[in-house]
Coordinates of C-alpha atoms in Angstrom, one line a residue:
X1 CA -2.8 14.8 -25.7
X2 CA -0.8 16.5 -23.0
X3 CA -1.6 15.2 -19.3
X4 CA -4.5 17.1 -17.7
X5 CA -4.5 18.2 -14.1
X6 CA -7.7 18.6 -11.6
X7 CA -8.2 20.0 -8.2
X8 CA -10.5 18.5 -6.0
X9 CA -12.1 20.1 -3.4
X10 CA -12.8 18.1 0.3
X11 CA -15.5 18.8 2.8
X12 CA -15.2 21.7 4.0
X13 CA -14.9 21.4 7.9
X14 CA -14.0 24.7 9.5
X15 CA -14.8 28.4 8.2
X16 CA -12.1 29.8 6.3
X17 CA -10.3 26.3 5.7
X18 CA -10.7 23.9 2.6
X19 CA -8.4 21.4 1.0
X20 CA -7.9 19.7 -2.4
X21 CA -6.9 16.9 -3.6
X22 CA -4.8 17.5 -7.2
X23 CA -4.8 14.6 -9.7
X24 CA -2.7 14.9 -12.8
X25 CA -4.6 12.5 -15.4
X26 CA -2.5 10.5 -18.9
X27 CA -4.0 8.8 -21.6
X28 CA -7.6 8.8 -23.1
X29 CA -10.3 8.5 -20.4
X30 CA -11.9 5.5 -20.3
X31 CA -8.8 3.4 -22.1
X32 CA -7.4 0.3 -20.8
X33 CA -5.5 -0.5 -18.8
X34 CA -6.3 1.9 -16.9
X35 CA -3.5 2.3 -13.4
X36 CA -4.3 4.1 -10.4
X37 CA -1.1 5.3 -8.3
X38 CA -1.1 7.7 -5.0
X39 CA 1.8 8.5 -2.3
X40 CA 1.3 9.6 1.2
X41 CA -1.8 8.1 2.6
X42 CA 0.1 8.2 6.0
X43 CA 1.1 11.9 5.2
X44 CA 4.5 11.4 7.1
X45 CA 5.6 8.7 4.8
X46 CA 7.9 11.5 1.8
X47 CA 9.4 8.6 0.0
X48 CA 6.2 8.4 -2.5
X49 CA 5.7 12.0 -3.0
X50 CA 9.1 11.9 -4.3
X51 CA 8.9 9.4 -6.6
X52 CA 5.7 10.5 -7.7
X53 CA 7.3 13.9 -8.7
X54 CA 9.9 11.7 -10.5
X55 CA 7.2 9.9 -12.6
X56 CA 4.6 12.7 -13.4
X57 CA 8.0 13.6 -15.7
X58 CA 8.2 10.1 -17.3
X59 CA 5.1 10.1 -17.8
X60 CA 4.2 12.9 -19.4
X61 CA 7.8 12.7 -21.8
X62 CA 5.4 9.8 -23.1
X63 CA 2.5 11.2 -23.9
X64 CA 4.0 13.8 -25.4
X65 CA 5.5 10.8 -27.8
X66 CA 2.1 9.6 -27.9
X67 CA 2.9 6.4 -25.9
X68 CA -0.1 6.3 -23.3
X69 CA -2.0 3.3 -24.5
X70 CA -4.4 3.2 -21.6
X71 CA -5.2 5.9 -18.7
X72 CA -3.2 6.7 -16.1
X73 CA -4.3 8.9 -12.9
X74 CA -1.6 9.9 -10.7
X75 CA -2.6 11.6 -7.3
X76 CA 1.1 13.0 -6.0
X77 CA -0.3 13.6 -2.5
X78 CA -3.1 11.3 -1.2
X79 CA -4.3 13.1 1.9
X80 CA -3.7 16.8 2.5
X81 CA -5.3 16.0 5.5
X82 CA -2.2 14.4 7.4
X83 CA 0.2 16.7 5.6
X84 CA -1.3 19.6 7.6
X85 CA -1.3 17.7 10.8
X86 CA 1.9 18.9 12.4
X87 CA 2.1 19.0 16.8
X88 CA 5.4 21.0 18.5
X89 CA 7.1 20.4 14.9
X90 CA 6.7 16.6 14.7
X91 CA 4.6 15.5 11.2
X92 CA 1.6 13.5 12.6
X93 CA 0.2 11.6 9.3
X94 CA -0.2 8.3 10.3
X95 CA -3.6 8.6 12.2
X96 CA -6.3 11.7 11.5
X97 CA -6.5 14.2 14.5
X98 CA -10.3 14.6 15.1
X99 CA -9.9 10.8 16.0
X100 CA -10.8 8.8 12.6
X101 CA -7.8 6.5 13.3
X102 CA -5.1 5.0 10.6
X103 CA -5.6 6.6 7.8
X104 CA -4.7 3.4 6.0
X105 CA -7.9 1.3 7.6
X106 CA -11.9 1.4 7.2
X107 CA -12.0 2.1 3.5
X108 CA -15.1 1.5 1.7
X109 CA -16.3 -2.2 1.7
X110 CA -17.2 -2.7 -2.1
X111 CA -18.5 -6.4 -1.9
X112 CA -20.9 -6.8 1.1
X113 CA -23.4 -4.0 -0.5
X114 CA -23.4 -5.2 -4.4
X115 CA -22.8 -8.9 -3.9
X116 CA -26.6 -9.8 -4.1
X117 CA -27.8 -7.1 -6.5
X118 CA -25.1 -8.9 -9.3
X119 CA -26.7 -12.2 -9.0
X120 CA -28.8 -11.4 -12.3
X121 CA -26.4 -9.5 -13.8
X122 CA -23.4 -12.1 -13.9
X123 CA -23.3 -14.6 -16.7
X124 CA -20.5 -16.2 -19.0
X125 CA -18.8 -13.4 -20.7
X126 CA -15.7 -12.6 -18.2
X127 CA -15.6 -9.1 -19.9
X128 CA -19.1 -8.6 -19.5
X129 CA -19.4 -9.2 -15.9
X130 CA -16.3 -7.2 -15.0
X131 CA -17.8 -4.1 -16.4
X132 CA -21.1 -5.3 -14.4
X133 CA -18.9 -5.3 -11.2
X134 CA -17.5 -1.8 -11.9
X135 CA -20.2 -0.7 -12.4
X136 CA -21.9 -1.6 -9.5
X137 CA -18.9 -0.4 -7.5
X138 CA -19.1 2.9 -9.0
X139 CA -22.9 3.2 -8.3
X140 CA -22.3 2.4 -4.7
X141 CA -19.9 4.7 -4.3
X142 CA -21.7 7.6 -6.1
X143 CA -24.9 6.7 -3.9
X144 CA -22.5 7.7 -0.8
X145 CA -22.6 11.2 0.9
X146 CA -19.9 12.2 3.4
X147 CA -20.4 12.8 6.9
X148 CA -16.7 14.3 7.5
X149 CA -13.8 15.5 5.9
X150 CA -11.9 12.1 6.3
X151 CA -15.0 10.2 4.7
X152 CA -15.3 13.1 1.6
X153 CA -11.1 11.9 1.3
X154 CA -11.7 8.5 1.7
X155 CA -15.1 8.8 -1.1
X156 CA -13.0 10.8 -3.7
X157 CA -9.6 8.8 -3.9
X158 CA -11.8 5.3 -3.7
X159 CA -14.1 7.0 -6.7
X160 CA -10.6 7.4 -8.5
X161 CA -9.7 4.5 -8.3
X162 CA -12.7 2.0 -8.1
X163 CA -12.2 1.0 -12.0
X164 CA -8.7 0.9 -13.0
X165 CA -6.7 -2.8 -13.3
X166 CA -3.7 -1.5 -11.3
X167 CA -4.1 0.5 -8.1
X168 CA -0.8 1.1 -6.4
X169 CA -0.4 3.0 -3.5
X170 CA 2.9 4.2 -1.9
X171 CA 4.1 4.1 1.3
X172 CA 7.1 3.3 3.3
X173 CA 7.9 1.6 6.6
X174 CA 10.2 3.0 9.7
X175 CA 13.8 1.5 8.8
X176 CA 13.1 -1.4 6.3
X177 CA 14.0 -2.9 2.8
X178 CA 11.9 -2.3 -0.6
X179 CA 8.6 -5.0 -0.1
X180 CA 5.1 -5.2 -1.3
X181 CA 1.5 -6.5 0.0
X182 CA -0.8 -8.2 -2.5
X183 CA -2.8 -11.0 -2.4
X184 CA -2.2 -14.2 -3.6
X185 CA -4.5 -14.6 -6.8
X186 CA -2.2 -12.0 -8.1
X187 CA 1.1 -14.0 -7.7
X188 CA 3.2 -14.6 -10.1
X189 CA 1.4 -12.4 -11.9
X190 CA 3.4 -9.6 -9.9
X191 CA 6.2 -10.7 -10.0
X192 CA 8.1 -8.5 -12.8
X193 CA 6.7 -5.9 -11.2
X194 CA 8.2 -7.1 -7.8
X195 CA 11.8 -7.3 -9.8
X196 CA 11.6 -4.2 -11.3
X197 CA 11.3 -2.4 -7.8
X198 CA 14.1 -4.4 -6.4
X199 CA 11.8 -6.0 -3.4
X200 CA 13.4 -7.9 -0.4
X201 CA 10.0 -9.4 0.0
X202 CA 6.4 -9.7 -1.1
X203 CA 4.3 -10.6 1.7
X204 CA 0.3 -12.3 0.4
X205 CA -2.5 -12.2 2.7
X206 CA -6.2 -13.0 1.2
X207 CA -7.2 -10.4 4.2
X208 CA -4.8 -8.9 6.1
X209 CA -7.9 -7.2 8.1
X210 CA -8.6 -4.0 8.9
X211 CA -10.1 -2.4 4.9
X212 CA -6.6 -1.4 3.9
X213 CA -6.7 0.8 0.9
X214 CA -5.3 -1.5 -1.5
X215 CA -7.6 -4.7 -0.4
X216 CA -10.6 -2.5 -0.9
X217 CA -9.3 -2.8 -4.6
X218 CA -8.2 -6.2 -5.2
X219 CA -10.3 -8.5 -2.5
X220 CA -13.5 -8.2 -3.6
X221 CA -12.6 -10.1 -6.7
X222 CA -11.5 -13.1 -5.5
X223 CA -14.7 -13.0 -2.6
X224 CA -17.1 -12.8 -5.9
X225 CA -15.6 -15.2 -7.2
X226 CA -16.0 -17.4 -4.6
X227 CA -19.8 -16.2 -3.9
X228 CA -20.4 -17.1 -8.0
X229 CA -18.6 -20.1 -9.4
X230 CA -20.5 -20.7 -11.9
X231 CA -19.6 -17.2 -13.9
X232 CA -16.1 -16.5 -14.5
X233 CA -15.2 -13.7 -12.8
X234 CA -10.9 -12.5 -12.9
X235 CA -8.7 -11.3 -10.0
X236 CA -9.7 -7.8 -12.3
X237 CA -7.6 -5.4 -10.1
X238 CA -4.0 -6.0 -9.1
X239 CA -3.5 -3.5 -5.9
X240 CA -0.8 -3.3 -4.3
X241 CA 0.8 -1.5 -1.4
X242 CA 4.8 -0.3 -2.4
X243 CA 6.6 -0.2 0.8
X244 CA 9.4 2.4 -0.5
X245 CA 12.1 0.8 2.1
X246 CA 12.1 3.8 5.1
X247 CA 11.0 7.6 6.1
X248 CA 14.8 8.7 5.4
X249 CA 15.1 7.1 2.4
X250 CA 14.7 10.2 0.1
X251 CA 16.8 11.6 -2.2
X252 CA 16.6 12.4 -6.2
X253 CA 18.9 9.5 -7.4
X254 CA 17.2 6.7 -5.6
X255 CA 13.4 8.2 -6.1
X256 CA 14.3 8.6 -10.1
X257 CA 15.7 5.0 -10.0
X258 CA 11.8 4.1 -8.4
X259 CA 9.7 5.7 -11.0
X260 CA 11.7 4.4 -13.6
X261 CA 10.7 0.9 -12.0
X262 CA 7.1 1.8 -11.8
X263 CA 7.4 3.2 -15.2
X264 CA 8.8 -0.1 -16.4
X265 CA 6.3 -1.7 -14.9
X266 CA 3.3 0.1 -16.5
X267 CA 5.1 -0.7 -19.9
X268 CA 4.8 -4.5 -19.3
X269 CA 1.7 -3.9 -18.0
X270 CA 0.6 -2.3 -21.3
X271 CA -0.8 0.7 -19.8
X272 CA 2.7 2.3 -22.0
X273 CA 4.2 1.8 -24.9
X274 CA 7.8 1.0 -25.5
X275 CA 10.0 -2.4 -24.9
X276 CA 11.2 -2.2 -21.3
X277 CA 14.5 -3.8 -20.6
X278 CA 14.6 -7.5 -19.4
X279 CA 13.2 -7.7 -15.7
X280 CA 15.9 -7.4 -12.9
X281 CA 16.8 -10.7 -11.1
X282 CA 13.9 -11.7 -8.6
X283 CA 15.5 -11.1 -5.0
X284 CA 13.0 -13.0 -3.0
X285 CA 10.3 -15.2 -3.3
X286 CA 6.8 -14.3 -2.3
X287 CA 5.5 -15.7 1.0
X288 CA 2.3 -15.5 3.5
X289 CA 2.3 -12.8 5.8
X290 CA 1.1 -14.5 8.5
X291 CA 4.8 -16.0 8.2
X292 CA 6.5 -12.5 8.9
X293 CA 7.2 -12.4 12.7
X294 CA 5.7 -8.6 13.6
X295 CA 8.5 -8.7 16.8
X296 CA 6.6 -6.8 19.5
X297 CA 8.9 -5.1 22.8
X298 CA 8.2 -7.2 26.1
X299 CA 9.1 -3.8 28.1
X300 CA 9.3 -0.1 28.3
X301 CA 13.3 0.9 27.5
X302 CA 16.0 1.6 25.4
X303 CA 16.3 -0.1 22.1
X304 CA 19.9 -1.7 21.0
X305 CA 19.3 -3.8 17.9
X306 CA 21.7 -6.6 17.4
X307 CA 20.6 -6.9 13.9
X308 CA 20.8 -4.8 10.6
X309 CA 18.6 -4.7 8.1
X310 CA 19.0 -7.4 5.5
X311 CA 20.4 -10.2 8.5
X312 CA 19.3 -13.4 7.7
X313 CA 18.1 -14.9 11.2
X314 CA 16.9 -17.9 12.9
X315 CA 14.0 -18.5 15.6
X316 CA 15.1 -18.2 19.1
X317 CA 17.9 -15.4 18.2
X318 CA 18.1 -12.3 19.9
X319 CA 17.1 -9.1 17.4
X320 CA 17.8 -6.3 20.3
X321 CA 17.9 -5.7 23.8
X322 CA 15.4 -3.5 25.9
X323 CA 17.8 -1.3 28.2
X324 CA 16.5 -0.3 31.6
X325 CA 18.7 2.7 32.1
X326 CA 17.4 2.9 35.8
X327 CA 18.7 -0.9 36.6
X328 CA 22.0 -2.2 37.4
X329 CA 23.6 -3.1 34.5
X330 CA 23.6 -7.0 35.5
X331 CA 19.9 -6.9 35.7
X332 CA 18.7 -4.0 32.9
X333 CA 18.8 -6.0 29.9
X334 CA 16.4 -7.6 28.4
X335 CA 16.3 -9.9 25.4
X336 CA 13.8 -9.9 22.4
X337 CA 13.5 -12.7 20.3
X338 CA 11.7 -13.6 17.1
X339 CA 10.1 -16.5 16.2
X340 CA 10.3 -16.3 12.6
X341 CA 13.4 -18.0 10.4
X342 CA 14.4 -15.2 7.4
X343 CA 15.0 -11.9 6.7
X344 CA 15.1 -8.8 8.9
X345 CA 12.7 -6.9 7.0
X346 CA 12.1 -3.4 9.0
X347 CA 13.5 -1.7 12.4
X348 CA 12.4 0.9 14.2
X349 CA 13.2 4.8 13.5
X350 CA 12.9 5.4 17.6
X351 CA 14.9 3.8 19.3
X352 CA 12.5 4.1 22.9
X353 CA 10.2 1.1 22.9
X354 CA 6.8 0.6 24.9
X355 CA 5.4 -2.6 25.6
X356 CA 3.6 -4.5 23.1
X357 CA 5.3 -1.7 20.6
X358 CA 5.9 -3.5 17.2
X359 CA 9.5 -2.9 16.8
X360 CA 10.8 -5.5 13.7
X361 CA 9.5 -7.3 10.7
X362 CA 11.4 -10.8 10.0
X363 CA 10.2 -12.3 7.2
X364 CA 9.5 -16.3 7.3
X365 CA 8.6 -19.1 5.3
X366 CA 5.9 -21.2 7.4
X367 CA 3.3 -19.4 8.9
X368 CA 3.4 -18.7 12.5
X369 CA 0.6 -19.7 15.1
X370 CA 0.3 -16.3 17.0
X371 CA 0.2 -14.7 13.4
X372 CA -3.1 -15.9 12.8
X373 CA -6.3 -14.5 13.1
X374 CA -8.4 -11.8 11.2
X375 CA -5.8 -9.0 11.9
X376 CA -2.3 -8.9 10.3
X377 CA -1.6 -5.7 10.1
X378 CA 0.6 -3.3 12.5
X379 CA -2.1 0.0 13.3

């Protein structure tokens, strides 16, 4: 069967101007496993699309060999929204224009509105009530109508996704190493995968706040679960977010080197056929991310980093300066310190900081006391 490819169309939201969404589709529908993978929900982040391009050809070598064992949908660009947003030549994909925010936040909540309508569908076949969940997320979904062009985006990739066992979504950061986000019922479970792609770090949260993409995937598992003990009810849907280490971090050789990673990964997965090689050593260990020290600037300046990416740092240490150039030199520095232990994880491409301005990730082992709360995540 030779991979199919769709265009779907988005609410229309201006005379004259429409956007699709194209999704190249592998496998038999309806197969299992079935994985979900999408680059570029923040539109600026190129890494994914890359890789993505890098895959489709992977992918479709196998099933051409007749080596898709389950389905595979593979969305190259998530959000031709962002990619059209562009301001005095700078690519603005992070947040949508007609002020829906972060791209990557508010996604559909799909446990509050089936939770109670499940309670006499459950019982003690764990197969049985995962395809009762699904179900009921699908439902839900389809019942939806959008209101904008953001929500008819956010409706149709969610509806893509809402039933496959892997959903991973690309992304990168600024400056930063190769991590991943998951939660923690799916660790170790992950952690081939997490060797394959060569991560620096894998960073669990049960809910790092704010209806990230991948979350909207994997948490309401573990929240049913909790809500029905007495059925058994599996961690059914490993998401995860791929940090692709930074923007610049594009070329052919290290995007081929990716896919072949994620196509590795679908092979152990099952979702492929075909003996991968043995995993890749496992750099890091997985730890909480309310352990990573999201280092904040105190003060509007210059940024001078004292550290590289890949340091190994303590608490207390200086990670850059904030330059005042209008001071005198003895007086226009200012220190900025982490209070983390570990790994410089991520810098910042600009190198002008604002207050408050998150401007470092340093991964740690113990979790921090102004890292918790309901929020996690850097908007």
């Amino acid at each position: 069967m030779p991979p199919r490819t769709e265009t779907i169309p988005l609410l229309a939201v201006s005379p004259g101007t429409s956007r699709v969404l194209t999704v190249h589709r592998f496998g038999q529908s309806g197969a299992r496993p079935k994985a979900y993978l999408q680059a570029s929900l923040h539109a600026d982040e190129t890494p994914g699309l890359l890789v993505q391009h890098h895959l489709y050809g992977l992918l479709a070598a196998a099933e051409a060999r007749g080596e898709i064992r389950g389905e595979i949908v593979l969305v190259p660009y998530a959000n031709p929204i962002g990619l059209a947003q562009f301001a005095n030549g700078i690519h603005l994909g992070r947040y949508e224009a007609g002020g829906g925010g972060n791209f990557n936040r508010n996604w559909p909540d799909l446990y509050s509105p089936i939770v109670d309508g499940l309670a006499e569908k459950l019982g003690s076949d764990e197969a049985a009530n995962v395809e009762a969940i699904r179900e009921a997320q699908r439902a839900h979904l389809e019942a939806q109508r959008p209101g904008s062009e953001l929500e008819s985006l956010r409706l149709t990739l969610a509806s893509l996704a809402v039933d496959a066992d892997l959903v991973w979504d690309l992304h990168c950061d600024d400056e930063a190493l190769m991590h991943l986000f998951l939660i923690p019922a799916h660790w170790p479970q992950a952690a081939d995968f997490a060797a394959d792609l060569g991560c620096r770090a894998i960073l669990l949260a049960e809910d790092s706040g704010g209806n990230s993409f991948d979350e909207t995937f994997s948490t309401p598992w573990t929240r049913l679960a909790e809500r029905y003990p007495q059925h058994p009810i599996p961690a059914a849907c490993l998401a995860a977010t791929v940090e692709l280490r930074g923007f610049a971090d594009v070329d052919d050789a290290t995007a081929a080197r990716d896919a072949q990673a994620l196509f590795h990964s679908l092979q152990r997965f099952g979702v492929v056929a075909g003996d991968p090689p043995p995993p890749p050593t496992l750099l890091c260990q997985a730890t909480r991310l309310d352990a990573t020290d999201s280092v904040r600037a105190p003060a509007t300046g210059v940024l001078a980093y004292t550290v590289q990416l890949g340091d190994e740092v303590e608490a207390g240490d200086v990670i850059a300066w904030i330059v005042d150039p209008t001071a005198v030199p003895e007086h226009a520095r200012l220190p900025v310190t982490t209070r983390a232990s570990g790994l410089v994880l991520s810098r910042r491409t600009q190198r002008y900081a604002r207050p408050g301005m998150p401007i470092a990730k340093v991964v740690g082992e113990d979790a921090l006391p102004h890292r918790q709360g309901d929020y996690l995540l850097e908007d």
